[in-house]
Short mmCIF file of C-alpha atoms in Angstrom, two decimals:
data_model
loop_
_atom_site.label_atom_id
_atom_site.label_comp_id
_atom_site.label_asym_id
_atom_site.label_seq_id
_atom_site.Cartn_x
_atom_site.Cartn_y
_atom_site.Cartn_z
CA MET A 269 0.00 0.00 0.00
CA ALA A 270 2.82 2.43 0.78
CA GLN A 271 4.39 1.94 -2.65
CA GLN A 272 1.06 2.48 -4.38
CA ALA A 273 0.53 5.61 -2.27
CA LEU A 274 3.82 7.12 -3.45
CA GLU A 275 3.07 6.20 -7.05
CA ASP A 276 -0.28 7.98 -6.73
CA VAL A 277 1.45 11.02 -5.21
CA ARG A 278 4.04 11.12 -7.97
CA ARG A 279 1.35 10.96 -10.65
CA GLY A 280 -0.63 13.73 -8.98
CA LEU A 281 2.33 16.12 -8.84
CA GLU A 282 2.19 17.09 -12.52
CA PRO A 283 0.22 20.35 -12.18
CA VAL A 284 2.41 21.74 -9.41
CA LEU A 285 5.60 20.67 -11.19
CA GLN A 286 4.50 22.62 -14.24
CA LEU A 287 3.66 25.62 -12.06
CA ILE A 288 7.12 25.56 -10.44
CA GLU A 289 8.95 25.05 -13.72
CA ASN A 290 7.11 27.92 -15.41
CA SER A 291 7.51 30.39 -12.54
CA PRO A 292 10.26 33.02 -12.36
CA VAL A 293 13.03 32.84 -9.79
CA GLY A 294 11.72 33.89 -6.39
CA ALA A 295 8.13 32.85 -7.07
CA VAL A 296 6.52 30.01 -5.10
CA PRO A 297 3.32 27.96 -5.26
CA GLY A 298 0.78 28.94 -2.63
CA PHE A 299 -1.72 26.48 -1.23
CA LYS A 300 -5.15 27.15 -2.75
CA TYR A 301 -7.78 26.80 -0.05
CA THR A 302 -10.74 26.50 -2.42
CA THR A 303 -9.43 23.39 -4.21
CA GLY A 304 -6.49 22.00 -2.25
CA GLY A 305 -4.23 22.69 -5.24
CA TYR A 306 -1.65 25.46 -5.70
CA ARG A 307 -1.66 28.92 -7.21
CA PRO A 308 1.30 30.96 -8.49
CA CYS A 309 2.64 33.60 -6.07
CA GLU A 310 5.17 36.21 -7.10
CA ALA A 311 6.97 36.21 -3.75
CA TYR A 312 7.44 34.08 -0.65
CA LEU A 313 5.42 35.45 2.31
CA PRO A 314 6.37 33.72 5.57
CA HIS A 315 5.32 36.27 8.18
CA ASP A 316 1.55 35.94 8.68
CA TRP A 317 -1.05 33.15 8.89
CA SER A 318 -3.39 34.92 6.47
CA THR A 319 -0.78 34.98 3.68
CA PHE A 320 1.18 31.85 4.56
CA GLN A 321 1.68 29.63 1.50
CA TRP A 322 2.77 26.32 3.13
CA VAL A 323 5.74 26.00 0.80
CA GLY A 324 7.78 23.79 3.11
CA PHE A 325 5.37 20.88 3.32
CA LEU A 326 5.01 20.84 -0.45
CA THR A 327 8.78 20.96 -0.89
CA GLY A 328 9.35 18.21 1.66
CA ARG A 329 6.86 16.08 -0.24
CA LEU A 330 8.81 16.71 -3.43
CA TRP A 331 12.13 15.84 -1.78
CA LEU A 332 10.93 12.48 -0.48
CA VAL A 333 9.24 11.54 -3.75
CA ALA A 334 12.38 12.54 -5.66
CA ASP A 335 14.55 10.47 -3.34
CA HIS A 336 12.30 7.41 -3.49
CA PHE A 337 11.99 7.37 -7.27
CA ASP A 338 15.38 9.00 -8.03
CA ASP A 339 13.46 11.53 -10.09
CA ASP A 340 15.57 14.46 -11.26
CA ARG A 341 12.60 16.50 -12.44
CA VAL A 342 10.94 16.41 -9.04
CA ARG A 343 14.31 17.03 -7.39
CA ALA A 344 14.88 20.15 -9.50
CA ALA A 345 11.49 21.57 -8.52
CA ALA A 346 12.23 20.97 -4.84
CA ARG A 347 15.67 22.56 -5.16
CA LYS A 348 14.18 25.69 -6.71
CA LEU A 349 11.78 26.19 -3.79
CA ALA A 350 14.36 25.30 -1.15
CA GLY A 351 16.61 28.09 -2.33
CA VAL A 352 13.82 30.66 -2.12
CA VAL A 353 12.89 29.65 1.43
CA ALA A 354 16.45 29.60 2.77
CA GLY A 355 17.39 32.78 0.95
CA SER A 356 14.43 34.69 2.37
CA LEU A 357 14.60 33.39 5.95
CA SER A 358 18.36 33.92 6.17
CA GLN A 359 17.75 37.67 5.78
CA GLU A 360 15.32 38.21 8.65
CA PRO A 361 13.46 36.16 11.28
CA PRO A 362 9.87 35.18 10.49
CA ARG A 363 7.02 36.64 12.51
CA PHE A 364 4.92 33.48 12.12
CA SER A 365 6.47 30.42 13.73
CA ALA A 366 5.25 28.00 11.03
CA ALA A 367 8.04 29.33 8.81
CA GLY A 368 10.28 26.99 10.78
CA SER A 369 8.54 24.05 9.14
CA ASP A 370 9.16 25.67 5.75
CA LEU A 371 12.82 25.96 6.65
CA PHE A 372 13.22 22.34 7.73
CA TYR A 373 11.21 20.51 5.09
CA ALA A 374 12.34 22.68 2.19
CA SER A 375 15.89 23.75 2.97
CA CYS A 376 17.37 21.61 5.75
CA LEU A 377 16.01 18.39 4.28
CA GLY A 378 17.10 19.56 0.85
CA ALA A 379 20.65 20.22 2.05
CA ARG A 380 20.77 16.70 3.49
CA LEU A 381 19.48 15.03 0.36
CA THR A 382 21.60 16.95 -2.14
CA GLY A 383 24.79 17.64 -0.20
CA ASP A 384 24.47 21.29 -1.26
CA ALA A 385 26.82 23.21 1.02
CA GLY A 386 25.45 26.56 -0.09
CA LEU A 387 21.92 25.59 0.76
CA ALA A 388 23.08 24.25 4.13
CA LYS A 389 24.88 27.52 4.86
CA ALA A 390 21.78 29.59 4.06
CA ALA A 391 19.55 27.28 6.12
CA LEU A 392 21.93 27.52 9.08
CA GLU A 393 21.86 31.31 8.94
CA ALA A 394 18.06 31.20 8.69
CA THR A 395 17.94 29.05 11.82
CA ARG A 396 20.08 31.62 13.63
CA GLN A 397 17.67 34.33 12.51
CA TYR A 398 14.74 32.29 13.83
CA ARG A 399 16.55 31.93 17.18
CA THR A 400 16.18 35.67 17.75
CA ASN A 401 12.42 35.12 18.22
CA PHE A 402 13.04 33.19 21.45
CA ASP A 403 11.50 34.97 24.44
CA GLU A 404 14.30 34.95 26.99
CA ARG A 405 12.12 35.84 29.96
CA LEU A 406 9.52 33.09 29.50
CA GLY A 407 11.90 30.68 27.82
CA VAL A 408 9.60 29.81 24.90
CA PHE A 409 8.92 30.63 21.28
CA PHE A 410 5.55 32.29 20.78
CA GLN A 411 3.33 31.17 17.93
CA VAL A 412 3.39 34.69 16.48
CA VAL A 413 5.89 37.39 17.38
CA GLY A 414 4.14 39.93 19.60
CA VAL A 415 1.19 37.62 20.38
CA ASN A 416 1.20 36.35 23.94
CA ARG A 417 0.61 32.67 23.14
CA ALA A 418 2.69 29.50 23.01
CA VAL A 419 1.15 26.53 21.21
CA ILE A 420 1.85 22.82 21.16
CA ASP A 421 2.49 22.80 17.41
CA THR A 422 5.40 25.21 17.67
CA GLY A 423 7.50 22.14 18.44
CA LEU A 424 7.10 21.18 14.78
CA ASN A 425 8.70 24.44 13.76
CA LEU A 426 11.85 23.87 15.83
CA LEU A 427 13.17 21.00 13.69
CA PRO A 428 15.83 23.24 12.08
CA PHE A 429 17.40 23.69 15.54
CA TYR A 430 17.98 19.94 15.86
CA TRP A 431 19.25 19.77 12.29
CA ALA A 432 21.78 22.50 13.11
CA ALA A 433 22.96 20.95 16.39
CA ALA A 434 26.18 19.40 15.09
CA GLU A 435 27.25 22.78 13.74
CA ASP A 436 25.84 25.04 16.47
CA PRO A 437 24.78 23.26 19.70
CA GLU A 438 23.35 26.47 21.17
CA LEU A 439 20.59 26.38 18.59
CA ALA A 440 19.43 22.95 19.70
CA ALA A 441 19.61 24.14 23.31
CA ALA A 442 16.93 26.76 22.61
CA ALA A 443 14.55 24.11 21.30
CA ARG A 444 15.22 21.92 24.31
CA VAL A 445 14.55 24.80 26.74
CA HIS A 446 11.31 25.65 24.93
CA ASN A 447 10.04 22.09 25.24
CA THR A 448 11.12 21.76 28.87
CA ASN A 449 9.39 24.99 29.80
CA LEU A 450 6.19 24.07 27.96
CA LEU A 451 6.02 20.95 30.10
CA ASP A 452 6.69 22.94 33.26
CA TYR A 453 3.97 25.42 32.26
CA GLY A 454 1.50 22.51 31.97
CA ILE A 455 0.96 22.02 28.23
CA VAL A 456 0.48 18.27 28.87
CA ARG A 457 -2.08 17.16 31.45
CA GLU A 458 -1.33 14.45 34.00
CA ASP A 459 -3.22 11.83 32.00
CA GLY A 460 -1.21 12.53 28.81
CA ALA A 461 -3.74 14.68 26.96
CA ALA A 462 -2.37 17.97 25.64
CA TYR A 463 -3.69 21.50 25.64
CA GLN A 464 -3.36 23.38 22.38
CA ALA A 465 -2.19 26.70 23.79
CA ILE A 466 -0.96 28.62 26.81
CA GLU A 467 -1.55 32.33 27.29
CA PHE A 468 0.76 34.08 29.76
CA ASP A 469 0.37 36.77 32.37
CA LEU A 470 3.25 38.95 31.27
CA GLU A 471 3.58 40.63 34.67
CA SER A 472 4.09 37.41 36.62
CA GLY A 473 5.57 35.37 33.78
CA GLN A 474 3.17 32.52 34.58
CA PRO A 475 0.36 30.91 32.58
CA ALA A 476 -2.90 32.87 32.67
CA ARG A 477 -4.87 30.10 30.98
CA ARG A 478 -4.46 26.83 29.12
CA TYR A 479 -6.94 26.37 26.34
CA SER A 480 -7.93 25.13 22.90
CA MET A 481 -8.40 27.39 19.90
CA GLN A 482 -9.73 24.73 17.52
CA GLY A 483 -11.07 21.95 19.74
CA TYR A 484 -14.57 21.47 21.16
CA SER A 485 -13.70 23.15 24.46
CA ASP A 486 -10.75 24.12 26.61
CA ASN A 487 -11.15 20.96 28.64
CA THR A 488 -11.34 18.48 25.77
CA THR A 489 -8.55 17.35 23.48
CA TRP A 490 -8.15 18.65 19.94
CA ALA A 491 -7.02 15.68 17.85
CA ARG A 492 -4.37 17.47 15.87
CA GLY A 493 -3.01 19.16 18.96
CA GLN A 494 -2.50 15.74 20.51
CA SER A 495 -0.71 14.50 17.43
CA TRP A 496 1.51 17.59 17.48
CA ALA A 497 2.38 16.73 21.08
CA MET A 498 3.30 13.19 19.99
CA HIS A 499 5.44 14.49 17.15
CA ASN A 500 7.06 17.15 19.31
CA TYR A 501 8.13 14.99 22.22
CA VAL A 502 9.32 12.13 20.03
CA ASN A 503 11.37 14.78 18.19
CA VAL A 504 12.98 16.24 21.27
CA TYR A 505 13.68 12.80 22.73
CA GLU A 506 15.38 11.71 19.51
CA ALA A 507 17.36 14.95 19.45
CA THR A 508 18.48 14.88 23.10
CA GLY A 509 18.09 11.39 24.56
CA ASP A 510 16.62 13.01 27.68
CA PRO A 511 14.53 10.39 29.55
CA ARG A 512 12.01 13.01 30.67
CA PHE A 513 11.07 13.60 27.05
CA LEU A 514 10.81 9.86 26.43
CA GLU A 515 8.39 9.54 29.35
CA VAL A 516 6.24 12.33 27.91
CA ALA A 517 6.42 10.87 24.40
CA ARG A 518 5.20 7.51 25.68
CA LYS A 519 2.39 9.15 27.65
CA VAL A 520 1.00 11.38 24.89
CA CYS A 521 1.28 8.60 22.31
CA ARG A 522 -0.44 6.07 24.57
CA TRP A 523 -3.26 8.53 25.29
CA TYR A 524 -3.88 9.03 21.57
CA VAL A 525 -3.89 5.33 20.72
CA ASN A 526 -6.14 4.48 23.67
CA HIS A 527 -8.75 7.03 22.57
CA LEU A 528 -8.93 6.25 18.84
CA PRO A 529 -12.20 4.99 17.35
CA GLU A 530 -12.33 1.50 15.89
CA ASP A 531 -11.26 2.62 12.42
CA HIS A 532 -8.14 4.39 13.80
CA VAL A 533 -8.88 7.91 12.46
CA PRO A 534 -9.98 10.43 15.13
CA PHE A 535 -12.73 12.98 14.99
CA TYR A 536 -11.45 16.57 15.08
CA ASP A 537 -11.84 16.50 18.89
CA PHE A 538 -11.81 13.42 21.07
CA ALA A 539 -14.80 14.54 23.16
CA ASP A 540 -17.26 16.42 20.93
CA PRO A 541 -20.61 14.93 22.01
CA ASP A 542 -21.99 15.23 18.47
CA ALA A 543 -19.60 12.57 17.13
CA PRO A 544 -19.88 10.78 14.77
CA ALA A 545 -21.69 13.67 13.05
CA VAL A 546 -18.53 15.84 13.12
CA PRO A 547 -15.48 15.93 10.85
CA ARG A 548 -12.68 13.40 11.05
CA ASP A 549 -9.07 14.56 11.02
CA SER A 550 -6.94 12.37 8.78
CA CYS A 551 -4.18 14.97 9.11
CA SER A 552 -3.96 14.25 12.84
CA ALA A 553 -3.89 10.53 12.11
CA THR A 554 -0.99 10.68 9.68
CA ILE A 555 1.08 12.94 11.98
CA ALA A 556 0.42 10.48 14.79
CA ALA A 557 1.35 7.47 12.66
CA ASN A 558 4.77 8.97 11.92
CA ALA A 559 5.36 9.70 15.60
CA LEU A 560 4.37 6.15 16.53
CA MET A 561 6.66 4.59 13.92
CA ARG A 562 9.54 6.61 15.27
CA LEU A 563 8.74 5.90 18.92
CA ALA A 564 8.64 2.18 18.13
CA ARG A 565 12.16 2.37 16.74
CA LEU A 566 13.56 4.61 19.47
CA ASP A 567 12.06 2.84 22.49
CA ASP A 568 12.02 -0.94 22.93
CA GLU A 569 9.37 -0.66 25.62
CA SER A 570 6.95 0.94 23.16
CA ALA A 571 7.90 -1.01 20.05
CA ALA A 572 5.08 -3.56 19.92
CA TRP A 573 2.06 -1.36 20.65
CA ALA A 574 3.33 1.74 18.84
CA SER A 575 4.24 -0.17 15.69
CA ALA A 576 0.90 -1.99 15.63
CA ALA A 577 -1.01 1.27 16.05
CA ALA A 578 0.99 2.99 13.31
CA ASP A 579 0.33 0.11 10.92
CA SER A 580 -3.40 0.21 11.63
CA ILE A 581 -3.61 3.98 11.10
CA THR A 582 -1.61 4.02 7.87
CA ALA A 583 -3.47 1.04 6.42
CA GLU A 584 -6.76 2.88 6.95
CA LEU A 585 -5.41 6.10 5.47
CA PHE A 586 -3.83 4.47 2.42
CA THR A 587 -7.03 2.50 1.74
CA ASN A 588 -9.82 4.96 2.49
CA TYR A 589 -8.43 8.49 2.74
CA LEU A 590 -5.98 8.89 -0.15
CA SER A 591 -7.27 10.13 -3.49
CA PRO A 592 -6.15 8.58 -6.82
CA GLY A 593 -3.85 11.59 -7.19
CA GLY A 594 -2.19 11.04 -3.83
CA VAL A 595 -4.05 13.76 -1.89
CA LEU A 596 -4.98 13.04 1.73
CA LEU A 597 -8.71 13.66 2.17
CA HIS A 598 -10.97 14.32 5.17
CA SER A 599 -8.94 16.53 7.46
CA SER A 600 -10.44 19.30 9.57
CA TRP A 601 -9.47 22.70 10.93
CA GLY A 602 -11.88 22.14 13.80
CA ARG A 603 -13.54 25.11 15.48
CA LEU A 604 -11.62 28.13 14.27
CA PRO A 605 -11.16 31.12 16.62
CA ALA A 606 -12.58 34.55 15.95
CA GLU A 607 -9.38 36.01 14.53
CA LYS A 608 -9.26 33.48 11.69
CA ALA A 609 -11.40 33.48 8.58
CA GLY A 610 -14.31 31.07 8.82
CA ALA A 611 -14.58 31.43 12.59
CA GLY A 612 -16.83 28.92 14.29
CA PHE A 613 -17.45 25.29 13.41
CA SER A 614 -16.27 25.59 9.86
CA ARG A 615 -15.19 23.73 6.76
CA PHE A 616 -13.03 26.74 5.81
CA PRO A 617 -10.48 26.78 4.31
CA LEU A 618 -11.24 23.24 3.11
CA GLU A 619 -12.23 20.36 5.31
CA ASP A 620 -10.91 17.73 2.97
CA VAL A 621 -7.33 18.80 2.22
CA MET A 622 -4.49 20.27 4.25
CA PRO A 623 -1.01 21.04 2.98
CA TYR A 624 0.66 19.41 5.96
CA GLY A 625 -1.48 16.30 5.85
CA ASN A 626 -0.32 15.86 2.28
CA TYR A 627 3.29 15.95 3.47
CA TRP A 628 2.83 13.56 6.40
CA ILE A 629 1.17 10.83 4.35
CA VAL A 630 4.23 10.85 2.10
CA GLU A 631 6.61 10.69 5.06
CA ALA A 632 4.61 7.76 6.47
CA ALA A 633 4.86 5.87 3.17
CA TYR A 634 8.55 6.73 2.89
CA ARG A 635 9.27 5.40 6.37
CA HIS A 636 7.40 2.19 5.59
CA LEU A 637 9.48 1.63 2.46
CA HIS A 638 12.93 2.86 3.60
CA PRO A 639 14.61 1.14 6.57
CA ASP A 640 17.24 3.91 6.56
CA TRP A 641 15.68 7.06 8.04
CA SER A 642 18.92 9.02 8.27
CA VAL A 643 17.80 11.80 5.93
CA LEU A 644 15.12 12.68 8.49
CA ALA A 645 17.29 12.11 11.57
CA LEU A 646 17.24 14.58 14.46
CA GLY A 647 20.02 13.15 16.64
CA PRO A 648 22.76 15.47 17.90
CA THR A 649 25.38 14.09 15.49
CA ALA A 650 23.18 14.12 12.39
CA PRO A 651 25.02 16.07 9.65
CA LEU A 652 23.82 19.15 7.82
CA THR A 653 24.51 17.34 4.55
CA MET A 654 24.79 13.62 3.95
CA ASP A 655 28.03 11.86 3.08
CA GLY A 656 28.12 10.86 -0.55
CA ALA A 657 25.34 13.23 -1.58
CA SER A 658 25.77 14.53 -5.09
CA GLY A 659 25.30 18.24 -4.48
CA ARG A 660 24.32 20.60 -7.24
CA PRO A 661 25.11 19.15 -10.69
CA ASP A 662 26.35 22.54 -11.86
CA GLY A 663 28.34 23.29 -8.73
CA ALA A 664 26.26 26.37 -7.98
CA THR A 665 25.42 27.43 -4.46
CA VAL A 666 22.67 29.39 -2.80
CA SER A 667 23.74 32.90 -1.88
#
């Protein structure tokens, strides 16, 4: 099923490949909320949710497909976008934290897969720029610069810091401190369920409230927030080897698996009383499956149950949630807050398709088919570029 999934993805890439190939230097594809496809954008805009184009998840998808099939055309499209992302983010820090995911999946992963020293240099400088967003007093990265809120999914955006650790250990230290402090501030409940967000009292430096922006209520568990917690604490355990993070990773992963419905794909919130008449979230499921596969490999104690759960989730997604063109269907934004378009219980931007779900289903298939996961490694000795990588065919670098 995983091989067929990647073949479907590769076949469905044709329109976006043409868009990338026919665009001028500096242009990027932007996720099109009305269709789930992509539109041409003249410039990369990483600073605000309302204009964010989700370039990194698309580029990461291209990199893994190119690597699996050894496809130079797909590789060239990914390289073009990776240079734009690294070049832009190396000039100034992003205001919106999700740009960190752009940086990792487009540029850091690209540097690993190609051996491009110029791309690695630009991505490293971009990571240093991102580091300046760290709030020294509270010891966390906010979701948006100037907005008093730390969210569970920011952990996703700190992957470049682990990638850069071998070159600059202080960068990885900032990610570790962020994750430690989020735990101390109570982002994960005692039973292993996660809050989506923490708002701070800036006078005392302590949490003012813990809440959900997109779940059913502040006291229930938003499915994608829980999967972000799984992903985040597996990440930081892999990157540091700290047993505290392993304990948390086990706990949040166990909670998720224990609360899944029989078909292994959660509703948007684990406790909305209107289920099953509410949206599913396949995006949450595929993020969770990747975290479970990784936990099974990193932790012998979790290997049996985590691997079995990951296999069940991905089998369901490959069979019943993936379109013939390799698009992951039936995700959900949940209940959007007032400051976002489509506020309320909404299908906006598009219930069925999310740019990051489309990336994670590819990573899940890639992990199933490739025993060697070194290109995605987060350990402290993982290199910026891989030994034996070919680098740019023309010897050019990213300035």
